[in-house]
Tab-separated table of C-alpha atoms in Angstrom:
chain	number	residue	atom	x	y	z
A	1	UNK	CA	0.000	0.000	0.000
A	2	UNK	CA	1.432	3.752	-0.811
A	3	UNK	CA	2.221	5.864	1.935
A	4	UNK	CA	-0.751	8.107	1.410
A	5	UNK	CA	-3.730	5.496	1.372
A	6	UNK	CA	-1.736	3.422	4.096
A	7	UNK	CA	-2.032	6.735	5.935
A	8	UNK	CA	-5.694	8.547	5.041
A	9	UNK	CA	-7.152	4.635	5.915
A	10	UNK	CA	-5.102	4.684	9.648
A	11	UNK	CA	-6.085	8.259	10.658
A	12	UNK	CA	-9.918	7.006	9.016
A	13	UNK	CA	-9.634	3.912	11.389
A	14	UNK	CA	-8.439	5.040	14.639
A	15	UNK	CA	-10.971	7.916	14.562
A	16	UNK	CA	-13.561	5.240	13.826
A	17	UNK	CA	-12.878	3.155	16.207
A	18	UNK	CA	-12.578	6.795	19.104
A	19	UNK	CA	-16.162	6.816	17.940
A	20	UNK	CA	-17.457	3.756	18.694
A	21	UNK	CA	-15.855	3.305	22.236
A	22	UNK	CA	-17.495	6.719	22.970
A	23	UNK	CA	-21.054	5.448	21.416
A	24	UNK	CA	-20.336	1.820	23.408
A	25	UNK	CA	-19.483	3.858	26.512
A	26	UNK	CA	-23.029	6.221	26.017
A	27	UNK	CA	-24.926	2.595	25.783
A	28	UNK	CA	-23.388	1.162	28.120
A	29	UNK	CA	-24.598	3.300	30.554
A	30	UNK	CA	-28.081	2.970	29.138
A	31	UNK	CA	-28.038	-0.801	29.998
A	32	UNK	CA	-26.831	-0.558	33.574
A	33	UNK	CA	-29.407	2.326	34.273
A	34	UNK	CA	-32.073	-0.023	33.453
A	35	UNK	CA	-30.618	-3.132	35.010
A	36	UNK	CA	-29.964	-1.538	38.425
A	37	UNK	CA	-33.912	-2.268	39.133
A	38	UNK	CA	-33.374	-5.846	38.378
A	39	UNK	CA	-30.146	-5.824	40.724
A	40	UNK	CA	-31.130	-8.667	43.637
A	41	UNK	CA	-33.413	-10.569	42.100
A	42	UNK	CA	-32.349	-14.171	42.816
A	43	UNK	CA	-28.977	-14.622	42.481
A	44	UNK	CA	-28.601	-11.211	40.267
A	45	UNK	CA	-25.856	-9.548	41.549
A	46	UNK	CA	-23.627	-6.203	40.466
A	47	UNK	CA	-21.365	-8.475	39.326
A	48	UNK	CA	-23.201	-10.700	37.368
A	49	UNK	CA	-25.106	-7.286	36.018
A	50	UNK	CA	-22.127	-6.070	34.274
A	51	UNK	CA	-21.168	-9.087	33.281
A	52	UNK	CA	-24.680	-9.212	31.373
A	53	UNK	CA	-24.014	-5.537	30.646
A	54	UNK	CA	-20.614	-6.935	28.576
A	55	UNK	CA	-21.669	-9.436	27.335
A	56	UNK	CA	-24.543	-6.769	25.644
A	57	UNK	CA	-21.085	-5.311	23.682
A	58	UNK	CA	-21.024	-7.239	20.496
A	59	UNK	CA	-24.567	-6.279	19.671
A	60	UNK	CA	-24.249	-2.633	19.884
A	61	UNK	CA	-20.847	-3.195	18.068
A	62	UNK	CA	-22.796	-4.406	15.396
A	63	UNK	CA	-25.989	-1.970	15.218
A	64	UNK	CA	-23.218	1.396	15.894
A	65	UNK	CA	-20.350	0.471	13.135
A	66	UNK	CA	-21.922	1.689	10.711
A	67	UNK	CA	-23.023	5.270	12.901
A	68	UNK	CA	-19.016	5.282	14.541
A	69	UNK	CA	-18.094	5.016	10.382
A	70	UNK	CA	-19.540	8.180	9.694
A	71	UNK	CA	-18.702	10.134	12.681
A	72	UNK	CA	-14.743	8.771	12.637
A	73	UNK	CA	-15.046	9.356	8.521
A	74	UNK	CA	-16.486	12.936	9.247
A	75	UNK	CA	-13.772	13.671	12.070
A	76	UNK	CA	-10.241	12.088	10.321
A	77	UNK	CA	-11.508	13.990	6.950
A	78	UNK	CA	-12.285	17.593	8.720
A	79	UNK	CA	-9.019	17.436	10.799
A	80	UNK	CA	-7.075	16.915	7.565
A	81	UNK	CA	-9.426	19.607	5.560
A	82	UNK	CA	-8.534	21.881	8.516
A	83	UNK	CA	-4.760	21.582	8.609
A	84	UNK	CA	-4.811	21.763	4.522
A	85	UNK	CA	-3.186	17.953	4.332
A	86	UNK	CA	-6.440	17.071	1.615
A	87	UNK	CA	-5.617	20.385	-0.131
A	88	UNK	CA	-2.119	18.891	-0.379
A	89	UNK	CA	-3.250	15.664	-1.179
A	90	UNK	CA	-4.766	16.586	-4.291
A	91	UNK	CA	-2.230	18.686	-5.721
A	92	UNK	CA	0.018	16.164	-5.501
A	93	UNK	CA	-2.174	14.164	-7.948
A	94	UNK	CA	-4.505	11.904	-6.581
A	95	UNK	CA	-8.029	12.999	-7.379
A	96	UNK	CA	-11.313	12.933	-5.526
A	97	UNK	CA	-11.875	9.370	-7.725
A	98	UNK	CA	-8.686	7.918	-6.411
A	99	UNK	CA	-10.417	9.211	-2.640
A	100	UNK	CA	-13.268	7.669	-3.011
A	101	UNK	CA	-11.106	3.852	-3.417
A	102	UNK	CA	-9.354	5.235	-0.301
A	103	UNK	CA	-12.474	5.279	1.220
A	104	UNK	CA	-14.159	2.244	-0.222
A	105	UNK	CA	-11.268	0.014	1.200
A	106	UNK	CA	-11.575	1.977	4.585
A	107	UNK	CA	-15.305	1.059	4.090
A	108	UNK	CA	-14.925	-3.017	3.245
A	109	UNK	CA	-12.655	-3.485	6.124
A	110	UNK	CA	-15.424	-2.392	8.612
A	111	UNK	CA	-18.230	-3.682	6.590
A	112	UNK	CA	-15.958	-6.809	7.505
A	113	UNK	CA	-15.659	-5.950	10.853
A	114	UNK	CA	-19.484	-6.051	10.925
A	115	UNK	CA	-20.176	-9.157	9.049
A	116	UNK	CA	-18.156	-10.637	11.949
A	117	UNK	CA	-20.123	-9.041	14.563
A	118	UNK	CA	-23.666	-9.793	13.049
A	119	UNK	CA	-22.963	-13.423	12.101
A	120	UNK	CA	-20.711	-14.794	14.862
A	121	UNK	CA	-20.194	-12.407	18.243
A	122	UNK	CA	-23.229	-10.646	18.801
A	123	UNK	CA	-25.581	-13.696	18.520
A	124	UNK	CA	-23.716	-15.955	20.993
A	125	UNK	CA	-23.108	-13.247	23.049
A	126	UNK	CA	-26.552	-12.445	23.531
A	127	UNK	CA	-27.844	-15.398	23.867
A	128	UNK	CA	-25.600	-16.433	26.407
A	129	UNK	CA	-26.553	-12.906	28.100
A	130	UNK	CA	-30.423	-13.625	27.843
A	131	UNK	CA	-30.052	-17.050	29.540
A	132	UNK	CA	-27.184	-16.475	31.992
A	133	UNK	CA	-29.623	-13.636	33.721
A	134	UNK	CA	-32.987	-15.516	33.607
A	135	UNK	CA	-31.006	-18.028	35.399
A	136	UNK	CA	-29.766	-15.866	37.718
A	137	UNK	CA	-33.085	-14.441	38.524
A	138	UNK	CA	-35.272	-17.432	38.553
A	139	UNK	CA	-33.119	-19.823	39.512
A	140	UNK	CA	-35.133	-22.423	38.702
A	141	UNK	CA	-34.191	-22.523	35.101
A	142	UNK	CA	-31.182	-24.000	32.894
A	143	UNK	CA	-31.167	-23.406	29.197
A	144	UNK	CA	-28.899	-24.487	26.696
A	145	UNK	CA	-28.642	-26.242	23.508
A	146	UNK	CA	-31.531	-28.726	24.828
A	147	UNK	CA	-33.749	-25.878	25.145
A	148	UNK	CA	-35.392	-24.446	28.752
A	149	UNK	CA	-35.314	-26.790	32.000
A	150	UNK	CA	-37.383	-25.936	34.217
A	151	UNK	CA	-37.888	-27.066	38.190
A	152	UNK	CA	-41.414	-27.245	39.345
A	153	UNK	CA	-42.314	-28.338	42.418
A	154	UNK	CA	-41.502	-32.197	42.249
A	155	UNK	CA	-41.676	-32.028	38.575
A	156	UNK	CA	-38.736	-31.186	36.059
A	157	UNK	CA	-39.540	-29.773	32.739
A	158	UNK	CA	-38.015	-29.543	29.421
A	159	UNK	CA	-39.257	-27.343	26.459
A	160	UNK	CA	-37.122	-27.755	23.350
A	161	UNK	CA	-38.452	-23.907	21.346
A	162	UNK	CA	-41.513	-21.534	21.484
A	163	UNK	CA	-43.070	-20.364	18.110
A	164	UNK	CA	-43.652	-16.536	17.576
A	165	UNK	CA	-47.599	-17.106	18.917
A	166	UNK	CA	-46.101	-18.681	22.010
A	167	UNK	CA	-47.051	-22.352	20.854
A	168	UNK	CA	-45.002	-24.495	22.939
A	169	UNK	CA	-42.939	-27.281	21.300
A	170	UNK	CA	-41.348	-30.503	21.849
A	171	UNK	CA	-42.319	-31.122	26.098
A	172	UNK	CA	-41.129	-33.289	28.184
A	173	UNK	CA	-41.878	-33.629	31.395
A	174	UNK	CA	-40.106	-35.854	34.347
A	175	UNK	CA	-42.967	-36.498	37.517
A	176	UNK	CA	-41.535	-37.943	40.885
A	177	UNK	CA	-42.271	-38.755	43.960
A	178	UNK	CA	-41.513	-37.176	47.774
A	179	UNK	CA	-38.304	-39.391	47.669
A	180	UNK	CA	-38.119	-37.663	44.539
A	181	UNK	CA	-37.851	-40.990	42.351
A	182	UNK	CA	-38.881	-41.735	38.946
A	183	UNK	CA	-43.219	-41.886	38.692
A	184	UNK	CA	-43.876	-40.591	35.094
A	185	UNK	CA	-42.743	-39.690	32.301
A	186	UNK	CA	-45.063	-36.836	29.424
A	187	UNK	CA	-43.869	-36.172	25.680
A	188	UNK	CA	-45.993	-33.734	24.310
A	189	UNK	CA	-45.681	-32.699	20.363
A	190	UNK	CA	-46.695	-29.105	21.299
A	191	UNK	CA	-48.699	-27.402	23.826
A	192	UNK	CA	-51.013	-23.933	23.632
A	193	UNK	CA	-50.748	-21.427	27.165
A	194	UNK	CA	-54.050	-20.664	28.598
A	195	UNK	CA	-55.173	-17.622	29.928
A	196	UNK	CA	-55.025	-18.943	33.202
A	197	UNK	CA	-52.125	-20.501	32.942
A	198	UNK	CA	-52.034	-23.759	32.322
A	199	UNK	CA	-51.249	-25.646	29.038
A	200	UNK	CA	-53.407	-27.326	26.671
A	201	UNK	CA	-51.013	-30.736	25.957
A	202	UNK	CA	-51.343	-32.618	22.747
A	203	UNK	CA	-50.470	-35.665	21.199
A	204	UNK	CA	-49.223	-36.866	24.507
A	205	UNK	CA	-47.457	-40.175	25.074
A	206	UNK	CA	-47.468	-40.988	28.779
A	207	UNK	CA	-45.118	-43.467	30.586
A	208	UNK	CA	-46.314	-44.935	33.772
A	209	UNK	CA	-43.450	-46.571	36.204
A	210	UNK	CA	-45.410	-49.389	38.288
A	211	UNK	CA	-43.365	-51.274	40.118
A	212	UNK	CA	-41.178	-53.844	37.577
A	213	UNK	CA	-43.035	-52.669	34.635
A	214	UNK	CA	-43.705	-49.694	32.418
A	215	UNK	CA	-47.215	-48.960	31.360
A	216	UNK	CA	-48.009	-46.223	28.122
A	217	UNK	CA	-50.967	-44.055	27.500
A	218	UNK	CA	-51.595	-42.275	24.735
A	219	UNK	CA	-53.762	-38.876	24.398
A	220	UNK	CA	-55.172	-36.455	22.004
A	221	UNK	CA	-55.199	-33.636	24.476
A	222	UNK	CA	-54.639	-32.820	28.380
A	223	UNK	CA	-54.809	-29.881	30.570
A	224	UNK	CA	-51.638	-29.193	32.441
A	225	UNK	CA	-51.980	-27.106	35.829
A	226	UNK	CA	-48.375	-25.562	36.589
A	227	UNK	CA	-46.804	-22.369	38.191
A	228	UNK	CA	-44.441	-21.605	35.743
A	229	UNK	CA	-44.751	-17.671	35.175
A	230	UNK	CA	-45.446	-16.901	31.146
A	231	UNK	CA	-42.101	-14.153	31.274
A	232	UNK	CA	-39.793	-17.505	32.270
A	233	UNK	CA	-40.666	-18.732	28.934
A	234	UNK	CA	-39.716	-15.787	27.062
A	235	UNK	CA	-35.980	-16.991	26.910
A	236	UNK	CA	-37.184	-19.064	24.284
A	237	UNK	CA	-38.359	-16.484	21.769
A	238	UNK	CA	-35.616	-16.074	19.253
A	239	UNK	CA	-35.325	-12.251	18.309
A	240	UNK	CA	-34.612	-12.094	14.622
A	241	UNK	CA	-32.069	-9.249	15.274
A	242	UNK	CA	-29.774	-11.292	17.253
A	243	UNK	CA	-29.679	-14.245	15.279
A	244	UNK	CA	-27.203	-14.702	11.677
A	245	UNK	CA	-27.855	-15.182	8.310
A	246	UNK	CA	-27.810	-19.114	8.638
A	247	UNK	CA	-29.842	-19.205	11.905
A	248	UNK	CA	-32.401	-16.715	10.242
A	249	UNK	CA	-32.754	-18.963	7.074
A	250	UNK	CA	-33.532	-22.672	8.983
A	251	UNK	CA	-35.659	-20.580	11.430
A	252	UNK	CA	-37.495	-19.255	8.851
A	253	UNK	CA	-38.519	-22.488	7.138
A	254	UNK	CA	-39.179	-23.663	10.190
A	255	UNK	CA	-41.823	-21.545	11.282
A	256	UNK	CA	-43.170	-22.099	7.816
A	257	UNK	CA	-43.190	-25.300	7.965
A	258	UNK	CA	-45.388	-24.841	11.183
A	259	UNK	CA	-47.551	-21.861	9.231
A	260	UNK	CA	-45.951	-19.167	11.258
A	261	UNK	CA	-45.931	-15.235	10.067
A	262	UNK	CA	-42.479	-14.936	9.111
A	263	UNK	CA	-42.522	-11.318	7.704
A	264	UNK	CA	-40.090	-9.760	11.006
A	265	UNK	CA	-37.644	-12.468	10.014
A	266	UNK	CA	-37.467	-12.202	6.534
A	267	UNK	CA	-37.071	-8.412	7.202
A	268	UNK	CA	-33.967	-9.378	9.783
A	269	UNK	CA	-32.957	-11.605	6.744
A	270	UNK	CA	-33.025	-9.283	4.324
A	271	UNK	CA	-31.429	-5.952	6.593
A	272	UNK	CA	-28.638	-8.482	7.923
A	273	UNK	CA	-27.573	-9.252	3.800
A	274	UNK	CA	-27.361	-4.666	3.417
A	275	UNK	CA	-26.094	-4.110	6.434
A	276	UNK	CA	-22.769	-4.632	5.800
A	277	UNK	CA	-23.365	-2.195	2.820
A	278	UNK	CA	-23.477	0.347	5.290
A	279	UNK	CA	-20.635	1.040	6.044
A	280	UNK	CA	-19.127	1.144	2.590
A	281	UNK	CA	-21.879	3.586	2.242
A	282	UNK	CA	-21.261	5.962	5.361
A	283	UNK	CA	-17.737	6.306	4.532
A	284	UNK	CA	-19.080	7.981	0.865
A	285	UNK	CA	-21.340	10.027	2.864
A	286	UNK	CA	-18.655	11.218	5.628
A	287	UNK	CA	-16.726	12.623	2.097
A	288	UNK	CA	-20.121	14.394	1.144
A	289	UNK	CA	-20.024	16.392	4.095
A	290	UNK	CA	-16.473	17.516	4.454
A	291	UNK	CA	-15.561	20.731	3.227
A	292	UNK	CA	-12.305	20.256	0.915
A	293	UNK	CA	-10.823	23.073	2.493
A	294	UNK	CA	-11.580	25.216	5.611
A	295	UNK	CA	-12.737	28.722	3.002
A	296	UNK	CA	-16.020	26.241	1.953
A	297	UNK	CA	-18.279	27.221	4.654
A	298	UNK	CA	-18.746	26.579	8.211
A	299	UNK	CA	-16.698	22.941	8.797
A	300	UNK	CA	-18.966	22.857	12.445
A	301	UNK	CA	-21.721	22.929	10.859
A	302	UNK	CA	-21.420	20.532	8.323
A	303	UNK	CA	-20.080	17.871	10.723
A	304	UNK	CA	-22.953	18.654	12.888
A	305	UNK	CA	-24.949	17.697	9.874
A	306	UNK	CA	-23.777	14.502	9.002
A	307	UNK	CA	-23.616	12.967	12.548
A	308	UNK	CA	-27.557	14.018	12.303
A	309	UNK	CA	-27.801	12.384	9.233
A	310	UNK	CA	-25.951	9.541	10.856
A	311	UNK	CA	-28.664	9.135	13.232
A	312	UNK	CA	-31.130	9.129	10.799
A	313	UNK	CA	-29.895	6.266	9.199
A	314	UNK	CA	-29.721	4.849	12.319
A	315	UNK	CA	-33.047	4.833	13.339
A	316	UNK	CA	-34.250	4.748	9.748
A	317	UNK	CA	-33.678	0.571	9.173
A	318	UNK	CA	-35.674	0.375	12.603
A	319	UNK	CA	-38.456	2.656	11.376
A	320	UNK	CA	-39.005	0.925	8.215
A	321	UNK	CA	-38.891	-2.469	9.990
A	322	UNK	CA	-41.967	-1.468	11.898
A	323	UNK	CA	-43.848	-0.128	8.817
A	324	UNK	CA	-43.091	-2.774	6.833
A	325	UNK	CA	-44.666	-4.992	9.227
A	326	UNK	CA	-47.423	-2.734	9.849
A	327	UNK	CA	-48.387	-1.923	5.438
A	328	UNK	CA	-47.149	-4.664	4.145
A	329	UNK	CA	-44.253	-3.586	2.421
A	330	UNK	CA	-42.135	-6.134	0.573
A	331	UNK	CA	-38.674	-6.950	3.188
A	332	UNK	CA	-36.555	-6.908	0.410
A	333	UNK	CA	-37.592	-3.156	0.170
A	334	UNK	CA	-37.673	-2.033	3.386
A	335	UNK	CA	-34.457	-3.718	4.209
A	336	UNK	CA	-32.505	-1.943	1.115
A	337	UNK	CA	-34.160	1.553	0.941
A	338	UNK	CA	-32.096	2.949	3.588
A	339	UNK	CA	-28.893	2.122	2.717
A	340	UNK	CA	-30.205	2.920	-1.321
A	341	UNK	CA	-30.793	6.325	-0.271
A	342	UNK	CA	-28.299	7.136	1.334
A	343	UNK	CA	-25.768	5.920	-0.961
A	344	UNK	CA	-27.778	7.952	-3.894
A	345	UNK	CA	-27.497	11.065	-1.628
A	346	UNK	CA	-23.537	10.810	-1.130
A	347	UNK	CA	-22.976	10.329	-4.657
A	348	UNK	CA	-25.213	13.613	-5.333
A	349	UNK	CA	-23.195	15.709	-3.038
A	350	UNK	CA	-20.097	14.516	-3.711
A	351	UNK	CA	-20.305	15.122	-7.412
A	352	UNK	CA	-22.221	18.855	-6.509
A	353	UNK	CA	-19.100	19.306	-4.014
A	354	UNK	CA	-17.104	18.742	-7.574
A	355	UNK	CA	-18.979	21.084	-9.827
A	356	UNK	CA	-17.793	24.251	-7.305
């Protein structure tokens, strides 16, 4: 690499990455503010609050690169407009085209950065998160690769998933005795939560221990009377946004398989594939808005600007999640609109930036 891209895509970087420990610091402290009320609940300490705090990191990682992009693109490029090193940069030949692949490569290597994130860190990081505090609070409950174990009364429970309507799959369920020995055994295919709360079982298979012998019942349906609160379950809901592009694809012909409403996930799908995009794109825009040299208008004002426009974006994909949930608005669309509009508006500046 020449000494001047080699240099442009370090001061680029480290500014970057200034602005995402400041944006990871600002969360940060958003997630112990509201986990401070949840603070000795079971066995949920201070310790193991920041430790769910933490392991909350990767996630925002992921949904700030693009954000911390702009703002360290916007920064590195206004320092250098301000001390005259781009006006020397381009009169020593390199044009704004020859900038732009500058900033494309600065772009790809986060947009790398955040495939990473998306598909590997954040998603075991948060689940790990979810499960390590709703064992800590309840105390009663394991999960795992097996899905949620749960402890009631003399009875152990195992439920392997919950569908998006809160259809209960795959139950098992271990009865004992006061010696706590071995009495019954339930499989259930899948089981609905009543208002009440108990669960409608069916398609149960029952296994009866009697002394020497084991005797089987079958069932169409069953009423189940438990205590298990309906928020202990909730670990079990898979949030599209946390999951990767592989997880996202299975899950989704699962719950088709099952006649689920798959439109958030396909959505997830669909933003996870342009996300990455992002911050190719917010590297273009961070160009847009800096003033080539410090006589082109008020530099403040302009980097005040784009971090706003940053935030848009930000706060954008959300938005158009929601309403494409809410009109009906094809995923594929709402998931590439953002990121297409932007990237139009850079190259429109830019090129107006090159007509002055």
């Amino acid at each position: 690499m020449k000494l001047i891209p080699r240099y442009l895509i370090t001061q680029l970087s480290v500014m970057t990455l200034y602005a995402l420990l400041a944006l990871l610091a600002l969360y940060s402290f958003f997630d112990v503010m509201n986990e401070i009320g949840d603070v000795g609940k079971g066995s949920y300490t201070t310790a193991k609050m920041l430790q769910y705090t933490l392991l909350l990191v990767p996630a925002h990682i992921y949904e700030l690169m693009p954000l911390a992009v702009l703002i360290g693109g916007l920064l590195a490029l206004s320092q250098l407009a301000a001390r005259s090193e781009l006006t020397v940069i381009k009169t020593s030949g390199m044009s704004t085209g020859d900038i732009i692949r500058i900033l494309l490569g600065f772009g790809l290597i986060f947009a790398a950065l955040t495939v990473f994130t998306g598909e590997w860190a954040a998603p075991a990081a948060s689940r790990y998160a979810a499960n390590m505090k709703a064992g800590a609070i309840e105390g009663k409950i394991s999960t795992g690769n097996g899905g949620l174990w749960v402890k009631e009364q003399r009875d152990i429970i195992n439920i392997k998933e919950m569908l998006p309507d809160r259809t209960l799959r795959d139950i098992t369920i271990f009865q004992h005795n006061d010696n706590f020995q071995l009495t019954a055994q339930w499989r259930a295919d899948s089981a609905v939560v009543q208002p009440d709360g108990s669960w409608q079982l069916k398609n149960i298979r029952r296994s009866l221990l009697e002394g020497d012998r084991v005797k089987v019942e079958t069932r169409a349906e069953e009423t189940l009377r438990t205590h298990i609160k309906s928020n202990l379950l909730d670990v079990l809901l898979v949030d599209p946004g946390q999951m990767s592009l592989a997880s996202l694809n299975s899950y989704i012909k699962h719950l088709e398989a099952n006649n689920q409403e798959v439109q958030a996930y396909w959505i997830a799908w669909w933003r996870k594939l342009f996300y990455p995009v992002a911050a190719v794109v917010m590297a273009f825009v961070a160009l847009a808005f800096t003033p080539q040299s410090t006589r082109q208008g008020n530099m403040g004002l302009k980097l005040f600007f784009g971090i706003c426009l940053g935030l848009a974006f930000h706060f954008a994909g959300r938005l158009f999640s929601f309403t494409s949930q809410l009109y009906g608005i094809p995923p594929l669309l709402a998931a590439a609109l953002p990121t297409t509009l932007f990237a139009i508006l850079a190259i429109w500046l830019i090129r107006k930036q090159e007509q002055r």
